[in-house]
Amino acid sequence: MRNPYDILGVSRSASAEEIRRAYRKLAKAHHPDLNQSRPDAERAFKEITAAYDLLSDAIKRARFDRGEIDADGNERPQAHARRHYAGAPGGGFQFTSNTGGMGGFEDIIADMFGGGGFRAGAGPRKGKDISVNITVDFVEAAKGGRHRVTLPDGTRLDVDLPPGLEEGGKVRLRGRGAPGTAGGPAGDALVTVSVRPHPWFRREREDVYLDLPVTLHEAVFGAKVRVPTIDGSVLMTIPKGANDGTRLRLKGRGISSAGARGNQYVTVRLALPPSPDPALESFLRTWRPAEYNPRKPMEGN
């Protein structure tokens, strides 16, 4: 692997927060799910993640800076360290390196653990949770199903999404986060779901709404027509004399939630032919409805 500082575009003196910010920016720019047209995105993403894995670990970073390990974390012959003895022979000594000594090293570790400091021999710590964002279709969010997710380390896995997910819904993948320290368990991955708008369906809680275009003939005389639902099309009866705005219900065709299921509401929308119809125009020139004024309720205002 290339120099991890060069990969993340930070200097050797960069703080832990600067390294985190650089990683977030680059990971978003090269995430495979967001760059499916780029065959090199996955390779670049793995390289960025490997660089962050080394530099976000204060111990690995210090060892790399001292030349004890290479960019891939492999051991190198130990670099020569100067020892400064104090007092009588066998007394205490300290190491110096190009990182500025142990004081700066401890500051980096303290920052990683929220400023609480670090003690050698500290007990097991659970790894940090990580966040993953995915976008799914309306029907997939409504019905649930298996979706492939790419974790920040480049691992791809199939996740079972529960039915009824809404915009911003989350799915927790236990043990798929950052590794723990000192034998602690791994953190979790929190998958946040965004839902693509559907060209026909819209959702309100557990109910699905749909505007259904019908012809003048179907509205006047009634008809049986195919209506799309999240489970596929079904046959529905348009009652005779249905008006524009008439709302019909398909019971149990909505979203499943907590063992129950919502409905689908279908609103009739009158649709005239896309181009003038001479026969219809001829009929309407001579047809006059008796005692029919659809604006009558408005005329008193």
PDB file of N, CA and C in Angstrom, residues 5 16 34 38 52 64 81 125 159 194 223 248-249 259 278 285 298:
ATOM      1  N   TYR A   5      -0.555   8.451   4.763  1.00  0.00           N
ATOM      2  CA  TYR A   5      -0.770   9.896   4.852  1.00  0.00           C
ATOM      3  C   TYR A   5      -1.090  10.473   3.467  1.00  0.00           C
ATOM      4  N   ALA A  16      -5.985  13.442  15.130  1.00  0.00           N
ATOM      5  CA  ALA A  16      -6.920  12.331  14.926  1.00  0.00           C
ATOM      6  C   ALA A  16      -8.211  12.813  14.287  1.00  0.00           C
ATOM      7  N   LEU A  34     -22.127   4.127  -4.176  1.00  0.00           N
ATOM      8  CA  LEU A  34     -22.397   5.426  -4.770  1.00  0.00           C
ATOM      9  C   LEU A  34     -21.646   5.627  -6.085  1.00  0.00           C
ATOM     10  N   ARG A  38     -18.094   3.044 -11.680  1.00  0.00           N
ATOM     11  CA  ARG A  38     -16.634   3.120 -11.616  1.00  0.00           C
ATOM     12  C   ARG A  38     -16.049   1.783 -11.176  1.00  0.00           C
ATOM     13  N   TYR A  52      -6.908   4.432   6.780  1.00  0.00           N
ATOM     14  CA  TYR A  52      -7.543   4.949   7.998  1.00  0.00           C
ATOM     15  C   TYR A  52      -7.380   3.965   9.159  1.00  0.00           C
ATOM     16  N   PHE A  64       4.323   2.998  12.810  1.00  0.00           N
ATOM     17  CA  PHE A  64       4.615   3.326  11.418  1.00  0.00           C
ATOM     18  C   PHE A  64       5.518   4.548  11.330  1.00  0.00           C
ATOM     19  N   ALA A  81      16.639   2.944  18.648  1.00  0.00           N
ATOM     20  CA  ALA A  81      16.081   3.928  19.577  1.00  0.00           C
ATOM     21  C   ALA A  81      17.156   4.343  20.567  1.00  0.00           C
ATOM     22  N   ARG A 125     -13.017  -3.224  25.718  1.00  0.00           N
ATOM     23  CA  ARG A 125     -13.914  -2.169  25.270  1.00  0.00           C
ATOM     24  C   ARG A 125     -14.634  -2.630  24.002  1.00  0.00           C
ATOM     25  N   VAL A 159     -28.498  -8.237   3.571  1.00  0.00           N
ATOM     26  CA  VAL A 159     -29.211  -7.893   4.798  1.00  0.00           C
ATOM     27  C   VAL A 159     -30.705  -8.075   4.564  1.00  0.00           C
ATOM     28  N   SER A 194     -32.932   5.169   3.018  1.00  0.00           N
ATOM     29  CA  SER A 194     -33.651   6.202   2.271  1.00  0.00           C
ATOM     30  C   SER A 194     -34.545   5.504   1.246  1.00  0.00           C
ATOM     31  N   ALA A 223     -66.873  -0.167 -14.709  1.00  0.00           N
ATOM     32  CA  ALA A 223     -65.992  -1.121 -15.385  1.00  0.00           C
ATOM     33  C   ALA A 223     -65.180  -1.882 -14.348  1.00  0.00           C
ATOM     34  N   LEU A 248     -61.916   4.919  -3.667  1.00  0.00           N
ATOM     35  CA  LEU A 248     -62.269   3.524  -3.453  1.00  0.00           C
ATOM     36  C   LEU A 248     -61.204   2.872  -2.582  1.00  0.00           C
ATOM     37  N   ARG A 249     -61.596   1.814  -1.870  1.00  0.00           N
ATOM     38  CA  ARG A 249     -60.666   1.167  -0.942  1.00  0.00           C
ATOM     39  C   ARG A 249     -60.396  -0.278  -1.349  1.00  0.00           C
ATOM     40  N   GLY A 259     -47.894  -6.859  12.782  1.00  0.00           N
ATOM     41  CA  GLY A 259     -48.881  -7.914  12.626  1.00  0.00           C
ATOM     42  C   GLY A 259     -50.162  -7.501  11.942  1.00  0.00           C
ATOM     43  N   PRO A 278     -63.266  13.317 -32.463  1.00  0.00           N
ATOM     44  CA  PRO A 278     -64.391  13.928 -33.193  1.00  0.00           C
ATOM     45  C   PRO A 278     -65.750  13.391 -32.763  1.00  0.00           C
ATOM     46  N   ARG A 285     -71.704  18.446 -28.346  1.00  0.00           N
ATOM     47  CA  ARG A 285     -72.309  19.661 -28.897  1.00  0.00           C
ATOM     48  C   ARG A 285     -73.828  19.645 -28.759  1.00  0.00           C
ATOM     49  N   MET A 298     -71.020  26.874  -5.111  1.00  0.00           N
ATOM     50  CA  MET A 298     -70.110  28.022  -4.988  1.00  0.00           C
ATOM     51  C   MET A 298     -70.795  29.356  -5.278  1.00  0.00           C
TER      52      MET A 298
END
